[in-house]
Every structure is written in C-alpha cells, then in structure tokens.
PDB file of C-alpha atoms and ligand atoms in Angstrom:
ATOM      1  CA  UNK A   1     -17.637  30.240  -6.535  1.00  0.00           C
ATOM      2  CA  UNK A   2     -21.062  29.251  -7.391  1.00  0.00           C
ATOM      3  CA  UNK A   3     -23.853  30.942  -5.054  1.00  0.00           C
ATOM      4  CA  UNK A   4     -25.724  28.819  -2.809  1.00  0.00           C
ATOM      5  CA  UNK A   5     -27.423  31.124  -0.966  1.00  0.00           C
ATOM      6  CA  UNK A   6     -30.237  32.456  -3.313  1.00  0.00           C
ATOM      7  CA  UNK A   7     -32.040  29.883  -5.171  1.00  0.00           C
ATOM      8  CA  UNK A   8     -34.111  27.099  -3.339  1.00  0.00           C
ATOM      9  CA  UNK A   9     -31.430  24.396  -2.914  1.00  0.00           C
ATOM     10  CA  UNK A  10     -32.243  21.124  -4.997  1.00  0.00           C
ATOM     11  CA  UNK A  11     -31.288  17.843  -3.026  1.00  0.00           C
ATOM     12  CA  UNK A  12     -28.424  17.152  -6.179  1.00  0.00           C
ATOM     13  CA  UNK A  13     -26.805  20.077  -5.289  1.00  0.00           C
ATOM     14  CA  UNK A  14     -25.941  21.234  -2.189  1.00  0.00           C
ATOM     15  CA  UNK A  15     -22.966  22.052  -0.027  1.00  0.00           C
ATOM     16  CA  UNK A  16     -22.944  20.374   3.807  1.00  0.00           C
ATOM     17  CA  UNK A  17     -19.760  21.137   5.555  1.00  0.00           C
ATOM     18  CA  UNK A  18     -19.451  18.961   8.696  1.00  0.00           C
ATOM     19  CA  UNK A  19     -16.811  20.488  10.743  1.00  0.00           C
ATOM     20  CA  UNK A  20     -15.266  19.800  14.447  1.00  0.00           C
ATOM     21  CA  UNK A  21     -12.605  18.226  16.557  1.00  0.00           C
ATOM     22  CA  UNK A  22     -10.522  14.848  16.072  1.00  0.00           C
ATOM     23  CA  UNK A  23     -12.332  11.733  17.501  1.00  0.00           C
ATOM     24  CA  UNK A  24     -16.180  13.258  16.651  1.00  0.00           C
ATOM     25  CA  UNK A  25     -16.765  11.088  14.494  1.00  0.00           C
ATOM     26  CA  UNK A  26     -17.280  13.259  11.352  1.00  0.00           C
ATOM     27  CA  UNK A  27     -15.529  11.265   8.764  1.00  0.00           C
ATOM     28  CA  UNK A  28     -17.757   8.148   9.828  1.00  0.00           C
ATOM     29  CA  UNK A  29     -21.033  10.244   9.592  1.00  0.00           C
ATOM     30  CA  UNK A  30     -19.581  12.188   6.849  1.00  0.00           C
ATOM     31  CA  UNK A  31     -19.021   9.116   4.372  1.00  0.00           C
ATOM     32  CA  UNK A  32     -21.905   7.785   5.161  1.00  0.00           C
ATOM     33  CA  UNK A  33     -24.354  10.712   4.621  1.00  0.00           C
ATOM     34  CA  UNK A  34     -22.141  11.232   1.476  1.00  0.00           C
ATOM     35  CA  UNK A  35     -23.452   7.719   0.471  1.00  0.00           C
ATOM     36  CA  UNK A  36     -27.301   7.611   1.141  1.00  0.00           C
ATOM     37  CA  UNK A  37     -27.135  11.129  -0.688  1.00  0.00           C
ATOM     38  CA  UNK A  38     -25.105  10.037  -3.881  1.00  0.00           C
ATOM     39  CA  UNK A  39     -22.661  12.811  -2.924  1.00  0.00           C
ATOM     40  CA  UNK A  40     -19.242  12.780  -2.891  1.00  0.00           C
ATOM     41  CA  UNK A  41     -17.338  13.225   0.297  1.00  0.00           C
ATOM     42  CA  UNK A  42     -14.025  15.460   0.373  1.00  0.00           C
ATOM     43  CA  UNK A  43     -11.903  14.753   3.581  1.00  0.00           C
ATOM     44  CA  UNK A  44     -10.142  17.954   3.817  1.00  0.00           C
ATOM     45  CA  UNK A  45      -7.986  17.084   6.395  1.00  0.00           C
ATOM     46  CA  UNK A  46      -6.216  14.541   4.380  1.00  0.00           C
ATOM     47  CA  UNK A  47      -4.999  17.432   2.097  1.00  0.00           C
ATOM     48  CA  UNK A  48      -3.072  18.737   5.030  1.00  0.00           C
ATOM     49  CA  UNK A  49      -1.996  15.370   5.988  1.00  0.00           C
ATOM     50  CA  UNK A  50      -0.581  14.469   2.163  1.00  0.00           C
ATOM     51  CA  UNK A  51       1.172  18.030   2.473  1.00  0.00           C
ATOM     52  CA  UNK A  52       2.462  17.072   5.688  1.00  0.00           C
ATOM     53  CA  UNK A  53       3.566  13.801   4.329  1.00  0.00           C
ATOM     54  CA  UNK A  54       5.879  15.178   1.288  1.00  0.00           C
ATOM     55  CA  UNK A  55       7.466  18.055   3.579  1.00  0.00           C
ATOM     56  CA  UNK A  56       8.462  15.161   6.233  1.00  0.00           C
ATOM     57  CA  UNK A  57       9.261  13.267   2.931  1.00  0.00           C
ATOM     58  CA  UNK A  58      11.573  16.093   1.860  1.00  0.00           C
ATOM     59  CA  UNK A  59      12.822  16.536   5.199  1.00  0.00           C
ATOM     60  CA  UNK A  60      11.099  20.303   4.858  1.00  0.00           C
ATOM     61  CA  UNK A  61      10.643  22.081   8.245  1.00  0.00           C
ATOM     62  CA  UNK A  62       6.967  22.087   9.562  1.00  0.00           C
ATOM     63  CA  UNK A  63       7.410  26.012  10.801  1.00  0.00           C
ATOM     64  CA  UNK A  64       8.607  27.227   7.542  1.00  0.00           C
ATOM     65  CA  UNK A  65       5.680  28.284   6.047  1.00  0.00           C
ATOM     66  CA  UNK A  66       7.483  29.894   2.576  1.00  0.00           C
ATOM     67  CA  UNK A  67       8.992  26.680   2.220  1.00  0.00           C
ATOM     68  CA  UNK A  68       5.580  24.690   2.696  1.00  0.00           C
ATOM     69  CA  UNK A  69       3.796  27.089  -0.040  1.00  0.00           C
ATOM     70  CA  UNK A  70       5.998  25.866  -2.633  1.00  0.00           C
ATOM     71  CA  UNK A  71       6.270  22.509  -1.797  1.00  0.00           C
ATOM     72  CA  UNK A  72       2.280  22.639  -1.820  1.00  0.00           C
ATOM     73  CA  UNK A  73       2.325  24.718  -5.455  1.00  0.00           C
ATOM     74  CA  UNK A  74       4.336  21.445  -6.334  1.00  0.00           C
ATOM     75  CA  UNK A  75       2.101  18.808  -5.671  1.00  0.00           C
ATOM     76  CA  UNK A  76      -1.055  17.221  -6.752  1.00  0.00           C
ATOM     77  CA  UNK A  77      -3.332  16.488  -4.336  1.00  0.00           C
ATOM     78  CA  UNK A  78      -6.434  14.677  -5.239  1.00  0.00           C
ATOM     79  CA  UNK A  79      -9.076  13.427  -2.983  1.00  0.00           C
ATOM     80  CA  UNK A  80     -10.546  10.834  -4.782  1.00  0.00           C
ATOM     81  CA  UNK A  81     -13.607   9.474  -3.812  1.00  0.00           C
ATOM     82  CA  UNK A  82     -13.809   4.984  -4.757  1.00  0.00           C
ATOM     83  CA  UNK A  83     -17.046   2.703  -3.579  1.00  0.00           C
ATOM     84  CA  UNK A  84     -14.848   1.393  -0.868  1.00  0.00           C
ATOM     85  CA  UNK A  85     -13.843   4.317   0.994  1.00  0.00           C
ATOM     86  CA  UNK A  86     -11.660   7.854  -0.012  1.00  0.00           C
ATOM     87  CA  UNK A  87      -7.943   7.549  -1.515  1.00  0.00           C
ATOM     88  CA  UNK A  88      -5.816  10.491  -1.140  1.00  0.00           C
ATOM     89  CA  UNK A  89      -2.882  10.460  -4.358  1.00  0.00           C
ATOM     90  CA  UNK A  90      -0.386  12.800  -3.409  1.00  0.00           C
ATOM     91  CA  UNK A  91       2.211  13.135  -6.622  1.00  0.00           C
ATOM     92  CA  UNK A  92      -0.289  10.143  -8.183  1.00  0.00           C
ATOM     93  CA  UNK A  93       1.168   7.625  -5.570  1.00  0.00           C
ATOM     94  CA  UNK A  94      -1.564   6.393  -3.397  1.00  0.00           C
ATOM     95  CA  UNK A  95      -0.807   7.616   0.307  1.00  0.00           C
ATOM     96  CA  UNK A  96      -4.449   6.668   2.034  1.00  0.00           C
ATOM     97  CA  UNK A  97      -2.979   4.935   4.876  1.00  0.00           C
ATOM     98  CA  UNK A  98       0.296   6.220   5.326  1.00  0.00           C
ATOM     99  CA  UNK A  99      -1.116  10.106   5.821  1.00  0.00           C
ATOM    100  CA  UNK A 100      -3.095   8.145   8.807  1.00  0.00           C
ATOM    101  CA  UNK A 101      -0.198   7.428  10.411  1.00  0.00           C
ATOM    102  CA  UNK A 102       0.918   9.303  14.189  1.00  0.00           C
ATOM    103  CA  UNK A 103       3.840  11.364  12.390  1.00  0.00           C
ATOM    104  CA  UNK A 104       1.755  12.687   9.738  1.00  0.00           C
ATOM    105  CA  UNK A 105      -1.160  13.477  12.201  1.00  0.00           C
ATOM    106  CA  UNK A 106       0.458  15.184  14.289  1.00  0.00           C
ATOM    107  CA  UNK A 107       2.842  17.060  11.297  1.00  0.00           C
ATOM    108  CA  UNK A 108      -0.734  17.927   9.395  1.00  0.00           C
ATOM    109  CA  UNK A 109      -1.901  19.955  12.644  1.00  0.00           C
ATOM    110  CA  UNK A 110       1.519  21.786  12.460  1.00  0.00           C
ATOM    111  CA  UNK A 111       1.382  22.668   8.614  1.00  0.00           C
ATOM    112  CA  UNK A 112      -2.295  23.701   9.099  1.00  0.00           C
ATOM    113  CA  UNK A 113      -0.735  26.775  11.205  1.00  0.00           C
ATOM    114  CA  UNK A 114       0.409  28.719   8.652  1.00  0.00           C
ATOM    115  CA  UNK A 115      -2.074  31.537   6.899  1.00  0.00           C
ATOM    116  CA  UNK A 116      -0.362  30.817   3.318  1.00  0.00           C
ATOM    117  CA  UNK A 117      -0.518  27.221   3.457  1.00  0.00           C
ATOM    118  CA  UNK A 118      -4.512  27.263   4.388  1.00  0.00           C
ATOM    119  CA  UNK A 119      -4.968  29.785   1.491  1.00  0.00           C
ATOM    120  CA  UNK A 120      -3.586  27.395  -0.951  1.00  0.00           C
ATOM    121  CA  UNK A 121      -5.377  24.756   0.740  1.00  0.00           C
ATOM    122  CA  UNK A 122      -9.079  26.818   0.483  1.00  0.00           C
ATOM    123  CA  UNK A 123      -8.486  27.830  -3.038  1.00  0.00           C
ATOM    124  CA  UNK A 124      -8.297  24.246  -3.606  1.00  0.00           C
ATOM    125  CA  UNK A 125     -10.830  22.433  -1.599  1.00  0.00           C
ATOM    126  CA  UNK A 126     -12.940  25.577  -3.170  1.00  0.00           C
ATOM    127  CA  UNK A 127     -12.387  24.080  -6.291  1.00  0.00           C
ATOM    128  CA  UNK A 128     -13.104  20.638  -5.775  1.00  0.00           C
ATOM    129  CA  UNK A 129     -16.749  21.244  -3.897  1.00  0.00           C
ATOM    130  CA  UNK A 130     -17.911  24.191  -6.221  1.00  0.00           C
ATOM    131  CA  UNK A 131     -20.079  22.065  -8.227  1.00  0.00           C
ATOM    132  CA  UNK A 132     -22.139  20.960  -5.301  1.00  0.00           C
ATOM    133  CA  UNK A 133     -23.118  17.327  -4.415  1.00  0.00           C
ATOM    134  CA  UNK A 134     -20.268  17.492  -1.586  1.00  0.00           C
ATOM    135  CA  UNK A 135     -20.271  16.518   1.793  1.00  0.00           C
ATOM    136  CA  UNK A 136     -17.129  18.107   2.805  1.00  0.00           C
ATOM    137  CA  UNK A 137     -15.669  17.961   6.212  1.00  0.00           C
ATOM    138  CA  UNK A 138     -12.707  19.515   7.919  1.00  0.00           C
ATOM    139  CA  UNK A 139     -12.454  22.497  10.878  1.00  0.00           C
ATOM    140  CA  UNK A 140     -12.932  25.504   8.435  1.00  0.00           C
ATOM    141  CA  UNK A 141     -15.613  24.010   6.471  1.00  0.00           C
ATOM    142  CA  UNK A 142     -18.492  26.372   7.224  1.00  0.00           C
ATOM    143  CA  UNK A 143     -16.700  29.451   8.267  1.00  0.00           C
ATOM    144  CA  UNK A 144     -14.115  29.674   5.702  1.00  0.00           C
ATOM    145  CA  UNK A 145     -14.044  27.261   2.332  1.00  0.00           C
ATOM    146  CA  UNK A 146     -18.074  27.079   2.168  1.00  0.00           C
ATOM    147  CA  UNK A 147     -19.013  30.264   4.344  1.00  0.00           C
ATOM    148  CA  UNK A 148     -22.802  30.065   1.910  1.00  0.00           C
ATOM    149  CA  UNK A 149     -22.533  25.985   2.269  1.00  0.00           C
ATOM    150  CA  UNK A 150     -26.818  24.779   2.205  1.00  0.00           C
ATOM    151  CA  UNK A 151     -26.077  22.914   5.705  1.00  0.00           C
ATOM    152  CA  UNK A 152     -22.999  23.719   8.400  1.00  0.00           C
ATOM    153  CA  UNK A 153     -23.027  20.885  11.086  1.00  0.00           C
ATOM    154  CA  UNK A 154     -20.448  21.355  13.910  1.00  0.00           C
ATOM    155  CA  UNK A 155     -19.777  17.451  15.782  1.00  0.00           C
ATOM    156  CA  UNK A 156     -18.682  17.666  18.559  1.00  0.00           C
ATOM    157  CA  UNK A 157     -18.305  15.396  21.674  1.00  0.00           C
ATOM    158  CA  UNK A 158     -16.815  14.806  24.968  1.00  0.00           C
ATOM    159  CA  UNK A 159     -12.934  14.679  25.171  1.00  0.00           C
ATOM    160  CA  UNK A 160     -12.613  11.658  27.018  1.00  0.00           C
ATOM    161  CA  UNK A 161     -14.915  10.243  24.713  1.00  0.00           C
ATOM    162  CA  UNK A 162     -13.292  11.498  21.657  1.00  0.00           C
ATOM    163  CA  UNK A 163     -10.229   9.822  22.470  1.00  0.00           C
ATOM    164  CA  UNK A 164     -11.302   6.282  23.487  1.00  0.00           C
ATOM    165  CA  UNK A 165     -12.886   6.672  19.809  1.00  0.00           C
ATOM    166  CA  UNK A 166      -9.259   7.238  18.820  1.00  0.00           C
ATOM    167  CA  UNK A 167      -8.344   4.466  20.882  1.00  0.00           C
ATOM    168  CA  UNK A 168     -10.674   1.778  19.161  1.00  0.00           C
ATOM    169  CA  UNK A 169      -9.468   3.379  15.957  1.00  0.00           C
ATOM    170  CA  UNK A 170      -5.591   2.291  16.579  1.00  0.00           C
ATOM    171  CA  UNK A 171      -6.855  -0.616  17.402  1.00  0.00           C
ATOM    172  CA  UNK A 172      -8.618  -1.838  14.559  1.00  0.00           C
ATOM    173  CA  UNK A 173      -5.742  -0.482  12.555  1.00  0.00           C
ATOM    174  CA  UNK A 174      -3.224  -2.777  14.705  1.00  0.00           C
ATOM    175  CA  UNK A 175      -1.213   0.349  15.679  1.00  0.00           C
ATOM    176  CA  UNK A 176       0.963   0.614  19.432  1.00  0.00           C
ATOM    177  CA  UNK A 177      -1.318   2.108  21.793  1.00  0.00           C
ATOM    178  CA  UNK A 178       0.068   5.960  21.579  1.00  0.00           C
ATOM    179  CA  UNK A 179      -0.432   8.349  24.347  1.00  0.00           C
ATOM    180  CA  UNK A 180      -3.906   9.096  22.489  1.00  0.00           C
ATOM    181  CA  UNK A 181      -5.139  11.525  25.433  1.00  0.00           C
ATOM    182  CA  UNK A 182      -2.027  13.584  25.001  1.00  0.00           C
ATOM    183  CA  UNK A 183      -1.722  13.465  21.510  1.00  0.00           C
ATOM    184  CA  UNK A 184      -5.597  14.762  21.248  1.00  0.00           C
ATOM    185  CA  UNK A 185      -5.270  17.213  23.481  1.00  0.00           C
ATOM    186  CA  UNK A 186      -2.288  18.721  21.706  1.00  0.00           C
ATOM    187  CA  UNK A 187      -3.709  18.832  18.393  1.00  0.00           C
ATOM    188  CA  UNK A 188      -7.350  20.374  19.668  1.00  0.00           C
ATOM    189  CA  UNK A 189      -5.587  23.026  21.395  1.00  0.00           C
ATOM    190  CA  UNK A 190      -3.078  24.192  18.725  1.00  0.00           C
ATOM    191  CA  UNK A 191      -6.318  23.522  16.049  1.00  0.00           C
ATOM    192  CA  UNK A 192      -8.095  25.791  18.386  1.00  0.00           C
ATOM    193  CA  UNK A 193      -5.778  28.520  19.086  1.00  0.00           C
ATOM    194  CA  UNK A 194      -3.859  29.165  15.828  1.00  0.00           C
ATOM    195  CA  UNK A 195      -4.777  32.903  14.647  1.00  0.00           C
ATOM    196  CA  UNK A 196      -6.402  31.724  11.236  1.00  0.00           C
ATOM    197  CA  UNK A 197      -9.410  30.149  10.901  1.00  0.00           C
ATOM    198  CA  UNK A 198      -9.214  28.142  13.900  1.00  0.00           C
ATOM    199  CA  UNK A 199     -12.200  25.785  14.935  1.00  0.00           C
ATOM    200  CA  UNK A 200     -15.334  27.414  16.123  1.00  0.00           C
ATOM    201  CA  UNK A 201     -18.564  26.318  14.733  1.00  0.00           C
ATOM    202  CA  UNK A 202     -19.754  28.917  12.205  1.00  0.00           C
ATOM    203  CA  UNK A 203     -22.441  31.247  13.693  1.00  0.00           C
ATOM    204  CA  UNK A 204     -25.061  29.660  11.804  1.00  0.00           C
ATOM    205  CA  UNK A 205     -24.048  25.920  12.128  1.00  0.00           C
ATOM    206  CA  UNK A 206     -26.017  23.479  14.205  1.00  0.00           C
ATOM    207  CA  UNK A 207     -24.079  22.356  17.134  1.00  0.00           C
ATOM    208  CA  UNK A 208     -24.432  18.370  17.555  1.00  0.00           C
ATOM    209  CA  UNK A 209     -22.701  16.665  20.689  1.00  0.00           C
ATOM    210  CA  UNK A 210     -22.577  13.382  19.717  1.00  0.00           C
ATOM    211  CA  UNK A 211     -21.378  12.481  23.045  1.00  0.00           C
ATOM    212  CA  UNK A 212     -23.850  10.196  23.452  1.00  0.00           C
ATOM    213  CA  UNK A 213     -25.368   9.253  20.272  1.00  0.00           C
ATOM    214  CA  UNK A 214     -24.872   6.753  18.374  1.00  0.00           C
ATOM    215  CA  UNK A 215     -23.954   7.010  14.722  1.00  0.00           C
ATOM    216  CA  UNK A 216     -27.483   6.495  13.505  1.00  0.00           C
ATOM    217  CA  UNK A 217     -28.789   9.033  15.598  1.00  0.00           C
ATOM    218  CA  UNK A 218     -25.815  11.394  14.272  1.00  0.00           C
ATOM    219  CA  UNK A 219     -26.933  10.945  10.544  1.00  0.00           C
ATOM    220  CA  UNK A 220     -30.498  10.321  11.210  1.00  0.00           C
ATOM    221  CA  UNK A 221     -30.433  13.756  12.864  1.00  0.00           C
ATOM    222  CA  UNK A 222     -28.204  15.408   9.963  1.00  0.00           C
ATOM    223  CA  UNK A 223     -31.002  14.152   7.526  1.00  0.00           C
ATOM    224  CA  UNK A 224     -33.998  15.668   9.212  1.00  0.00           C
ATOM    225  CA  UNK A 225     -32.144  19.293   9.269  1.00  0.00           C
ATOM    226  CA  UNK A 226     -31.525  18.426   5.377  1.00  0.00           C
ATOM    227  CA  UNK A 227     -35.284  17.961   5.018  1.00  0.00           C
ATOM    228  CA  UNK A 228     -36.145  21.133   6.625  1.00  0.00           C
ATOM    229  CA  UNK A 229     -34.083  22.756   4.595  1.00  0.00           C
ATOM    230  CA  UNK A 230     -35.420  21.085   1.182  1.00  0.00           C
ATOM    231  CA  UNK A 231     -39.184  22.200   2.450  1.00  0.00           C
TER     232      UNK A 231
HETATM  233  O1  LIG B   1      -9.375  15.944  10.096  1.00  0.00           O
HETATM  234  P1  LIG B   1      -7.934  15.462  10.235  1.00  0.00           P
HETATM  235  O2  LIG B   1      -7.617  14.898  11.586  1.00  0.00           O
HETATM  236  O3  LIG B   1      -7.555  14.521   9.150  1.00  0.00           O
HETATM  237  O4  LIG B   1      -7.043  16.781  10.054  1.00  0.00           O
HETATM  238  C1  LIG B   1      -5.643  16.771  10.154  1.00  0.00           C
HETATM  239  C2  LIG B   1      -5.174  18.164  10.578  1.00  0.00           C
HETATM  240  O5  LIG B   1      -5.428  19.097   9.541  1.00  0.00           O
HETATM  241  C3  LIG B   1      -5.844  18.716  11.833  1.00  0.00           C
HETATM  242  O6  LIG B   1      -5.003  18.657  12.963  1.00  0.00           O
HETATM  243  C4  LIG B   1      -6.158  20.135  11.533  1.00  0.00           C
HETATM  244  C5  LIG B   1      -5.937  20.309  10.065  1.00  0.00           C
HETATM  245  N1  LIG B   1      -7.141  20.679   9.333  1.00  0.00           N
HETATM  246  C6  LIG B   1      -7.439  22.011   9.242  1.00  0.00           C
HETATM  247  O7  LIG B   1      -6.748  22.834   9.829  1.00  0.00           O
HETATM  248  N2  LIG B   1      -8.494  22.419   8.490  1.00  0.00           N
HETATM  249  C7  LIG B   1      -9.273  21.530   7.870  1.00  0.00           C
HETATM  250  N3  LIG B   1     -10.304  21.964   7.134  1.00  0.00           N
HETATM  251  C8  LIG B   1      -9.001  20.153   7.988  1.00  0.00           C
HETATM  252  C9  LIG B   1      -7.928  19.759   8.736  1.00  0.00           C
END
C-alpha cells in the first residue's frame, strides 16, 4: 500500500474516505466531490451488494461465511466508474440497479458480517484506491481499508431524517413504499454491532451531521477541510 502519510499530499493524489450510515447522503456528496476533483469514486458498498447478489443468485446461505469466501474468490467485481454515474459488473454482467434492490440491501448487510468475507473485500477495495485520486466511501473506509487516507469524513445525520431520504429515494426509483424505518434501523444496528470493523468514525475523522445541511453545504464544507489540508 502506497504511504500517504509522509509526503505533503498533492491535490492529484489523495485518499478521502467518506464513511457513515445508510440515508447520509454519502454517495450523493461522494460522486460529486469525486467529480469537481477529477477523482474517481469507489462505492464500496456495492461490492458487498454484487457479492450478496451472486450468493442469493446461487441460492448460497448468507450465514455461511466459508461458503461466501469462495463464492467471492470466484467472482469479478469491478466498480467501474462512467460520466453518468458508477456501474458495478459482477461476472462482466452489468448489475447497477439490480444490487439496489430491497433483497440485495438487506442480504449485503448480512454478508458484510463475516471477518473473512470483509478481508477479501479490503484486500480488494485496497487495490483499487492504492493509486490515489479516490474518493472512496463505505463504513470501514477510514478505520480499516485507508486507515493513512489524506481526509476521513464521517456523514452522519438524524435517523428520521435518514430514512425519509430513503423514502424519496424509492420513490424516484418507482419502488413499493417498504417499511423504510424498519428496514434502516435493522441494517444500522447489525452494521453497528457486528464484531469486525463495525461503523464508528475513525478517531481522526471529522464528524459532519448533515442533518440539516443541504448538499452544497455538505461538499462545500468537505472542500474547505481539503484546502486546509493542501496548505
Ligand atoms: O453503502 P451500502 O448501503 O451500499 O452498503 C451495503 C451494505 O454493505 C451495508 O449494510 C454495510 C455493508 N458495507 C460494509 O460493511 N462496509 C463497507 N465499507 C461498505 C458497505
């Protein structure tokens, strides 16, 4: 892994992890900071949600973690960054919106559980945002995968506004109203609570309720810590 933590960071090449809870808002803010900065943004949830995908696929049970290793050292999973927004290709087929859907979501926080599938999942995502130039977000970002990352933002907002973000989200996407409160709850607590890595902002990230901001003030926020840090 290269080391980010000596040399005086150049703007082409840094590491921001962006980490928190569904419904923050960090994909929004993450794309789009990935765009003003010419970076590329890696959505590493989607990696556990392509994962989750081929073992419901495959008809693999979500608690057997052996059997979710080697259906991960199996697959290809590429995150692949287009002008119009991230595709995920799991096995080359083109699974962007399908991985969005409520089985997968709630079969990703499952799979995320297990110590042996996050290893395989860090070794990768490792991989991908070595080079720098990555806005990469997820809930291990800064304390795991990029512990030396140049900026570690933690988004985080109000439950009950989290979900009626979720809520606005289904809609746009035409989906059934789900029991979104539930369903959020659920996956924050087990994301929370599981023994590895579970969410906590890293001791030196920059806690940001976004509770109520708006998205510009989010980003516009994001990009003054980035200048301090450039100074
Ligand atoms: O960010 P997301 O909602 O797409 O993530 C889907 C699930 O994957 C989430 O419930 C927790 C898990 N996840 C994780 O454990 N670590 C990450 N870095 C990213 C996601």
């Amino acid at each position: 892994m290269t080391d980010h933590s000596s040399a005086q960071p150049s703007s082409r090449n840094l590491i921001i992890a962006i980490d928190g809870p569904a419904g923050a808002g960090k994909s929004t803010i993450a794309s789009r900071l990935a765009r003003k900065l010419g970076y590329v943004n890696l959505e590493s949830g989607a990696m556990y949600r392509a994962l989750a995908l081929k073992a419901i696929e495959r008809d693999i049970s979500l608690d057997d973690e052996a059997a979710l290793v080697k259906l991960a050292e199996g697959s290809r999973i590429k995150l692949e960054p287009t002008i119009g927004g991230n595709r995920t290709l799991l096995d080359k087929q083109d699974v962007s919106s399908r991985i969005r859907e409520r089985d997968v979501t709630e079969a990703a926080s499952r799979v995320s559980v297990h110590p042996k599938v996050r290893e395989w999942m860090v070794e990768h995502q490792r991989a991908m945002g070595a080079g720098g130039g990555v806005v990469m977000e997820g809930r291990d970002i800064g304390t795991k995968v990029f512990p030396d990352a140049d900026l570690k933002i933690f988004l985080d907002a109000d439950p009950v506004v989290r979900e009626q973000r979720r809520m606005q989200q289904q809609r746009i996407r035409g989906e059934v109203a789900a029991d979104v409160a539930a369903e959020l709850r659920a996956r924050d607590h087990r994301d929370r609570t599981r023994a590895i890595s579970p969410l906590v902002p890293a001791a030196d990230a920059v806690v940001i309720d976004s509770t109520s901001m708006t998205e510009d003030e989010v980003l516009q926020k994001i990009e003054e810590l980035l200048q301090r840090k450039l100074v």
